[in-house]
Amino acid sequence: MTDLYRLLPEEMEQLVIDMGYPRYRADQILLPLYYKFPKDISEIKQLPKQMREELIAAGYTIGSAKEIHQVVSEDGDTTKLLLKLTNDSSVEAVLMQYDPSKIGGHPRSTICVSTQIGCAMGCVFCATGQMGFETNLKAEHIVSQVIHFAELLQKRGEHVTNLVFMGMGEPMANYDEMIRAVRILTHDRGFGLGQRHITISTIGIRSGIEKLADENLQIGLAISLHAPNNELRKKLVPTAIPNSVEDIIESGRYYFKKTGRRVTFEYALMAGINDSPEIAQELARLLKGNGSHVNLIPINPTAGDFKRPTEKNIREFEQILSNAGVNCTVRVEKGTEISAACGQLRTDIIG
Ligand code: SAH
Ligand code: SF4
């Protein structure tokens, strides 16, 4: 079985030609796939009936992910979908809508996708990390997460504006499927999302970051740093050892040099662990002058007993970085009450 959402437009063309049909038939599949969101090949009425039947007989399908549950936050800004996948597991994806009247800027509908079920990195503060690694998602599973939300938004006359790879899993640990999904989602004959509207978040795997830098794409990169030195980082990210803080900074520089895109360093703030003024100063020294941006994420509650720093401590930490000339923001958190926020995604909890 091959899901049509797995194919790059060029591959779709090749498939159509191999089946003995003219090239333009590929667009008659691609257009409905990315604008009408059919649930079954039989719904692609643009194609001759015989061709639809041939595709089905050859083992092509649509629908690697079926919606089984939807939860919406009280303010209506965050929607979490639980999707059941063909490999019998389920995955969560989140839609976050930002209202410009509340935070300024343009209205945004950002989708947060997962790349794995569970995660092998074992970060101590992350619910996904604590459930361990289950499986890698296929590109079609990643694309389908976006498609489900695209359909939901289309019904309201809206559309997907941004995409972040910040759901379950470590994107660099599933590189080939992740990058295939990115290519489909950004292809102008695929989903057509601008590369600059995509951000990949990684725990900091140097080889993956450098490979991504060499892809010649304009996608954004966020690196989850969480600590300015190896000793502390090792306690929070137990699998961090092969990628030292120095390696990570170096790979961030390489990414910036190759793509011209500024790297964001994510920093989950945990009371009494990595939020002291001394640590803020150490972080400032580490990042000063390399043009990067720090996104502070006050920790969200998970099974672990980590606590959010007080508002005062968060502001102080931010101030120390800003005073040192390090560009810094505190993340506007969304969906905490429906367990849809950073680090809260896992599959055995619904709602
Ligand atoms: N594996 C990737 C992408 C998924 S995690 C990564 O780690 O970057 C996305 C972001 O959520 C990361 O910055 C991660 O550190 C953060 N995160 C994880 N658990 C969290 C928690 N409990 N509270 C706040 N942020 C958390
Ligand atoms: Fe995996 Fe990212 Fe969670 Fe760490 S924070 S366990 S890398 S998903």
PDB file of C-alpha atoms in Angstrom, residues 119-307:
ATOM      1  CA  CYS A 119      10.968   9.938  21.562  1.00  0.00           C
ATOM      2  CA  ALA A 120      14.243   8.253  22.378  1.00  0.00           C
ATOM      3  CA  MET A 121      15.952  11.382  23.685  1.00  0.00           C
ATOM      4  CA  GLY A 122      14.426  11.039  27.149  1.00  0.00           C
ATOM      5  CA  CYS A 123      14.419  14.696  28.203  1.00  0.00           C
ATOM      6  CA  VAL A 124      13.414  14.595  31.858  1.00  0.00           C
ATOM      7  CA  PHE A 125      10.877  17.449  31.631  1.00  0.00           C
ATOM      8  CA  CYS A 126       9.057  16.244  28.506  1.00  0.00           C
ATOM      9  CA  ALA A 127       6.020  13.942  28.541  1.00  0.00           C
ATOM     10  CA  THR A 128       6.931  12.515  25.139  1.00  0.00           C
ATOM     11  CA  GLY A 129      10.465  11.783  26.292  1.00  0.00           C
ATOM     12  CA  GLN A 130       9.145  10.024  29.364  1.00  0.00           C
ATOM     13  CA  MET A 131       6.994   7.648  27.326  1.00  0.00           C
ATOM     14  CA  GLY A 132      10.067   6.396  25.450  1.00  0.00           C
ATOM     15  CA  PHE A 133      10.405   5.707  21.732  1.00  0.00           C
ATOM     16  CA  GLU A 134       7.713   3.773  19.908  1.00  0.00           C
ATOM     17  CA  THR A 135       8.039   4.356  16.205  1.00  0.00           C
ATOM     18  CA  ASN A 136       9.042   6.715  13.415  1.00  0.00           C
ATOM     19  CA  LEU A 137       6.269   8.331  11.426  1.00  0.00           C
ATOM     20  CA  LYS A 138       6.251   8.081   7.659  1.00  0.00           C
ATOM     21  CA  ALA A 139       6.167  11.236   5.524  1.00  0.00           C
ATOM     22  CA  GLU A 140       2.505  10.597   4.691  1.00  0.00           C
ATOM     23  CA  HIS A 141       1.673  10.550   8.410  1.00  0.00           C
ATOM     24  CA  ILE A 142       3.358  13.927   8.842  1.00  0.00           C
ATOM     25  CA  VAL A 143       1.697  15.405   5.738  1.00  0.00           C
ATOM     26  CA  SER A 144      -1.698  14.034   6.855  1.00  0.00           C
ATOM     27  CA  GLN A 145      -1.483  15.912  10.159  1.00  0.00           C
ATOM     28  CA  VAL A 146      -1.274  19.163   8.210  1.00  0.00           C
ATOM     29  CA  ILE A 147      -3.982  18.111   5.760  1.00  0.00           C
ATOM     30  CA  HIS A 148      -6.480  17.436   8.561  1.00  0.00           C
ATOM     31  CA  PHE A 149      -6.045  20.941   9.874  1.00  0.00           C
ATOM     32  CA  ALA A 150      -6.017  22.453   6.381  1.00  0.00           C
ATOM     33  CA  GLU A 151      -9.460  20.922   5.828  1.00  0.00           C
ATOM     34  CA  LEU A 152     -10.729  22.122   9.192  1.00  0.00           C
ATOM     35  CA  LEU A 153      -9.489  25.663   8.470  1.00  0.00           C
ATOM     36  CA  GLN A 154     -10.813  25.671   4.912  1.00  0.00           C
ATOM     37  CA  LYS A 155     -14.340  25.107   6.254  1.00  0.00           C
ATOM     38  CA  ARG A 156     -13.968  28.377   8.169  1.00  0.00           C
ATOM     39  CA  GLY A 157     -12.528  30.241   5.197  1.00  0.00           C
ATOM     40  CA  GLU A 158      -9.049  30.185   6.717  1.00  0.00           C
ATOM     41  CA  HIS A 159      -5.786  28.456   5.884  1.00  0.00           C
ATOM     42  CA  VAL A 160      -2.561  27.135   7.364  1.00  0.00           C
ATOM     43  CA  THR A 161      -0.048  29.978   7.629  1.00  0.00           C
ATOM     44  CA  ASN A 162       2.794  28.360   9.600  1.00  0.00           C
ATOM     45  CA  LEU A 163       4.108  24.937  10.433  1.00  0.00           C
ATOM     46  CA  VAL A 164       6.357  23.932  13.302  1.00  0.00           C
ATOM     47  CA  PHE A 165       7.961  20.557  13.896  1.00  0.00           C
ATOM     48  CA  MET A 166       7.563  20.783  17.648  1.00  0.00           C
ATOM     49  CA  GLY A 167       5.169  17.945  18.427  1.00  0.00           C
ATOM     50  CA  MET A 168       6.180  14.499  19.539  1.00  0.00           C
ATOM     51  CA  GLY A 169       9.577  13.195  18.588  1.00  0.00           C
ATOM     52  CA  GLU A 170      12.968  14.372  17.407  1.00  0.00           C
ATOM     53  CA  PRO A 171      12.813  15.396  13.726  1.00  0.00           C
ATOM     54  CA  MET A 172      16.535  14.752  13.115  1.00  0.00           C
ATOM     55  CA  ALA A 173      16.137  11.176  14.348  1.00  0.00           C
ATOM     56  CA  ASN A 174      13.663  10.574  11.511  1.00  0.00           C
ATOM     57  CA  TYR A 175      15.458  12.731   8.980  1.00  0.00           C
ATOM     58  CA  ASP A 176      14.529  11.134   5.658  1.00  0.00           C
ATOM     59  CA  GLU A 177      10.794  10.982   6.308  1.00  0.00           C
ATOM     60  CA  MET A 178      10.801  14.443   7.879  1.00  0.00           C
ATOM     61  CA  ILE A 179      12.540  16.033   4.894  1.00  0.00           C
ATOM     62  CA  ARG A 180      10.287  14.204   2.420  1.00  0.00           C
ATOM     63  CA  ALA A 181       7.278  15.674   4.234  1.00  0.00           C
ATOM     64  CA  VAL A 182       8.887  19.146   4.118  1.00  0.00           C
ATOM     65  CA  ARG A 183       9.450  18.847   0.362  1.00  0.00           C
ATOM     66  CA  ILE A 184       5.850  17.797  -0.271  1.00  0.00           C
ATOM     67  CA  LEU A 185       4.427  20.482   1.978  1.00  0.00           C
ATOM     68  CA  THR A 186       6.514  23.257   0.387  1.00  0.00           C
ATOM     69  CA  HIS A 187       6.311  22.092  -3.240  1.00  0.00           C
ATOM     70  CA  ASP A 188       4.370  24.535  -5.384  1.00  0.00           C
ATOM     71  CA  ARG A 189       2.484  21.631  -6.917  1.00  0.00           C
ATOM     72  CA  GLY A 190       2.098  20.023  -3.483  1.00  0.00           C
ATOM     73  CA  PHE A 191       0.741  21.805  -0.429  1.00  0.00           C
ATOM     74  CA  GLY A 192       2.626  24.964  -1.391  1.00  0.00           C
ATOM     75  CA  LEU A 193       3.527  26.363   2.010  1.00  0.00           C
ATOM     76  CA  GLY A 194       6.396  28.881   1.945  1.00  0.00           C
ATOM     77  CA  GLN A 195       9.675  27.462   3.259  1.00  0.00           C
ATOM     78  CA  ARG A 196      10.072  30.500   5.469  1.00  0.00           C
ATOM     79  CA  HIS A 197       6.838  29.598   7.229  1.00  0.00           C
ATOM     80  CA  ILE A 198       8.241  26.320   8.512  1.00  0.00           C
ATOM     81  CA  THR A 199      10.381  25.811  11.616  1.00  0.00           C
ATOM     82  CA  ILE A 200      12.092  22.593  12.595  1.00  0.00           C
ATOM     83  CA  SER A 201      12.871  22.188  16.253  1.00  0.00           C
ATOM     84  CA  THR A 202      15.666  19.822  17.273  1.00  0.00           C
ATOM     85  CA  ILE A 203      17.254  18.777  20.521  1.00  0.00           C
ATOM     86  CA  GLY A 204      20.556  19.576  18.831  1.00  0.00           C
ATOM     87  CA  ILE A 205      21.916  16.730  16.749  1.00  0.00           C
ATOM     88  CA  ARG A 206      24.896  18.214  14.977  1.00  0.00           C
ATOM     89  CA  SER A 207      24.963  15.866  11.988  1.00  0.00           C
ATOM     90  CA  GLY A 208      21.251  16.466  11.327  1.00  0.00           C
ATOM     91  CA  ILE A 209      21.539  20.244  11.625  1.00  0.00           C
ATOM     92  CA  GLU A 210      24.433  20.334   9.165  1.00  0.00           C
ATOM     93  CA  LYS A 211      22.652  18.045   6.740  1.00  0.00           C
ATOM     94  CA  LEU A 212      19.603  20.299   6.872  1.00  0.00           C
ATOM     95  CA  ALA A 213      21.810  23.344   6.303  1.00  0.00           C
ATOM     96  CA  ASP A 214      23.128  21.705   3.139  1.00  0.00           C
ATOM     97  CA  GLU A 215      19.642  21.086   1.696  1.00  0.00           C
ATOM     98  CA  ASN A 216      19.438  24.602   0.305  1.00  0.00           C
ATOM     99  CA  LEU A 217      16.107  25.301   1.911  1.00  0.00           C
ATOM    100  CA  GLN A 218      14.885  28.457   3.602  1.00  0.00           C
ATOM    101  CA  ILE A 219      13.267  26.774   6.559  1.00  0.00           C
ATOM    102  CA  GLY A 220      13.756  28.062  10.081  1.00  0.00           C
ATOM    103  CA  LEU A 221      15.695  26.148  12.707  1.00  0.00           C
ATOM    104  CA  ALA A 222      15.105  26.089  16.441  1.00  0.00           C
ATOM    105  CA  ILE A 223      17.566  24.323  18.720  1.00  0.00           C
ATOM    106  CA  SER A 224      16.438  23.229  22.178  1.00  0.00           C
ATOM    107  CA  LEU A 225      19.393  24.218  24.332  1.00  0.00           C
ATOM    108  CA  HIS A 226      17.980  24.420  27.889  1.00  0.00           C
ATOM    109  CA  ALA A 227      21.384  24.871  29.553  1.00  0.00           C
ATOM    110  CA  PRO A 228      24.548  26.883  28.892  1.00  0.00           C
ATOM    111  CA  ASN A 229      26.964  24.115  29.922  1.00  0.00           C
ATOM    112  CA  ASN A 230      27.336  20.369  29.391  1.00  0.00           C
ATOM    113  CA  GLU A 231      27.113  19.407  33.039  1.00  0.00           C
ATOM    114  CA  LEU A 232      23.642  20.860  33.513  1.00  0.00           C
ATOM    115  CA  ARG A 233      22.455  19.948  30.047  1.00  0.00           C
ATOM    116  CA  LYS A 234      23.319  16.277  30.589  1.00  0.00           C
ATOM    117  CA  LYS A 235      20.962  16.189  33.569  1.00  0.00           C
ATOM    118  CA  LEU A 236      18.068  17.578  31.539  1.00  0.00           C
ATOM    119  CA  VAL A 237      18.792  15.867  28.230  1.00  0.00           C
ATOM    120  CA  PRO A 238      20.374  12.555  29.242  1.00  0.00           C
ATOM    121  CA  THR A 239      21.207  11.562  25.669  1.00  0.00           C
ATOM    122  CA  ALA A 240      22.957  14.867  24.936  1.00  0.00           C
ATOM    123  CA  ILE A 241      26.486  13.586  25.508  1.00  0.00           C
ATOM    124  CA  PRO A 242      27.574  13.057  21.872  1.00  0.00           C
ATOM    125  CA  ASN A 243      26.490  16.612  21.037  1.00  0.00           C
ATOM    126  CA  SER A 244      28.183  19.061  23.344  1.00  0.00           C
ATOM    127  CA  VAL A 245      26.926  22.612  23.863  1.00  0.00           C
ATOM    128  CA  GLU A 246      29.947  23.795  21.847  1.00  0.00           C
ATOM    129  CA  ASP A 247      29.050  21.432  18.974  1.00  0.00           C
ATOM    130  CA  ILE A 248      25.502  22.701  18.998  1.00  0.00           C
ATOM    131  CA  ILE A 249      26.520  26.359  18.892  1.00  0.00           C
ATOM    132  CA  GLU A 250      28.926  25.557  16.086  1.00  0.00           C
ATOM    133  CA  SER A 251      26.250  23.764  14.050  1.00  0.00           C
ATOM    134  CA  GLY A 252      23.877  26.707  14.612  1.00  0.00           C
ATOM    135  CA  ARG A 253      26.521  29.029  13.152  1.00  0.00           C
ATOM    136  CA  TYR A 254      26.929  26.725  10.202  1.00  0.00           C
ATOM    137  CA  TYR A 255      23.165  26.750   9.633  1.00  0.00           C
ATOM    138  CA  PHE A 256      23.092  30.549   9.670  1.00  0.00           C
ATOM    139  CA  LYS A 257      26.077  30.755   7.330  1.00  0.00           C
ATOM    140  CA  LYS A 258      24.562  28.358   4.789  1.00  0.00           C
ATOM    141  CA  THR A 259      20.945  29.553   4.878  1.00  0.00           C
ATOM    142  CA  GLY A 260      21.156  33.145   6.071  1.00  0.00           C
ATOM    143  CA  ARG A 261      18.392  32.303   8.535  1.00  0.00           C
ATOM    144  CA  ARG A 262      18.824  33.218  12.152  1.00  0.00           C
ATOM    145  CA  VAL A 263      18.692  30.278  14.524  1.00  0.00           C
ATOM    146  CA  THR A 264      16.397  30.318  17.542  1.00  0.00           C
ATOM    147  CA  PHE A 265      17.572  28.711  20.768  1.00  0.00           C
ATOM    148  CA  GLU A 266      14.726  27.325  22.831  1.00  0.00           C
ATOM    149  CA  TYR A 267      15.212  27.317  26.554  1.00  0.00           C
ATOM    150  CA  ALA A 268      12.644  25.627  28.811  1.00  0.00           C
ATOM    151  CA  LEU A 269      12.828  27.514  32.099  1.00  0.00           C
ATOM    152  CA  MET A 270      12.554  25.369  35.229  1.00  0.00           C
ATOM    153  CA  ALA A 271      12.419  26.868  38.713  1.00  0.00           C
ATOM    154  CA  GLY A 272      15.541  26.205  40.738  1.00  0.00           C
ATOM    155  CA  ILE A 273      17.159  24.211  37.931  1.00  0.00           C
ATOM    156  CA  ASN A 274      18.223  26.448  35.068  1.00  0.00           C
ATOM    157  CA  ASP A 275      16.680  29.835  35.910  1.00  0.00           C
ATOM    158  CA  SER A 276      19.224  31.545  38.157  1.00  0.00           C
ATOM    159  CA  PRO A 277      20.778  34.932  37.262  1.00  0.00           C
ATOM    160  CA  GLU A 278      24.226  33.257  37.146  1.00  0.00           C
ATOM    161  CA  ILE A 279      23.003  30.767  34.563  1.00  0.00           C
ATOM    162  CA  ALA A 280      21.384  33.585  32.584  1.00  0.00           C
ATOM    163  CA  GLN A 281      24.765  35.345  32.521  1.00  0.00           C
ATOM    164  CA  GLU A 282      26.516  32.171  31.401  1.00  0.00           C
ATOM    165  CA  LEU A 283      23.930  31.744  28.634  1.00  0.00           C
ATOM    166  CA  ALA A 284      24.388  35.357  27.595  1.00  0.00           C
ATOM    167  CA  ARG A 285      28.177  34.868  27.340  1.00  0.00           C
ATOM    168  CA  LEU A 286      27.671  31.741  25.260  1.00  0.00           C
ATOM    169  CA  LEU A 287      25.285  33.308  22.748  1.00  0.00           C
ATOM    170  CA  LYS A 288      26.481  36.899  22.638  1.00  0.00           C
ATOM    171  CA  GLY A 289      27.420  38.157  19.227  1.00  0.00           C
ATOM    172  CA  ASN A 290      26.303  35.214  17.143  1.00  0.00           C
ATOM    173  CA  GLY A 291      23.060  36.868  16.049  1.00  0.00           C
ATOM    174  CA  SER A 292      20.780  34.204  17.409  1.00  0.00           C
ATOM    175  CA  HIS A 293      17.479  34.557  19.166  1.00  0.00           C
ATOM    176  CA  VAL A 294      16.467  32.984  22.472  1.00  0.00           C
ATOM    177  CA  ASN A 295      12.926  31.787  23.083  1.00  0.00           C
ATOM    178  CA  LEU A 296      12.286  31.240  26.768  1.00  0.00           C
ATOM    179  CA  ILE A 297       9.591  28.643  27.456  1.00  0.00           C
ATOM    180  CA  PRO A 298       8.401  28.623  31.066  1.00  0.00           C
ATOM    181  CA  ILE A 299       8.004  24.879  31.673  1.00  0.00           C
ATOM    182  CA  ASN A 300       4.559  23.342  31.253  1.00  0.00           C
ATOM    183  CA  PRO A 301       3.319  20.855  33.783  1.00  0.00           C
ATOM    184  CA  THR A 302       3.991  17.218  32.860  1.00  0.00           C
ATOM    185  CA  ALA A 303       4.299  14.068  34.919  1.00  0.00           C
ATOM    186  CA  GLY A 304       7.665  15.250  36.306  1.00  0.00           C
ATOM    187  CA  ASP A 305       7.731  17.664  39.232  1.00  0.00           C
ATOM    188  CA  PHE A 306       9.371  20.573  37.464  1.00  0.00           C
ATOM    189  CA  LYS A 307       7.947  23.972  38.245  1.00  0.00           C
TER     190      LYS A 307
END
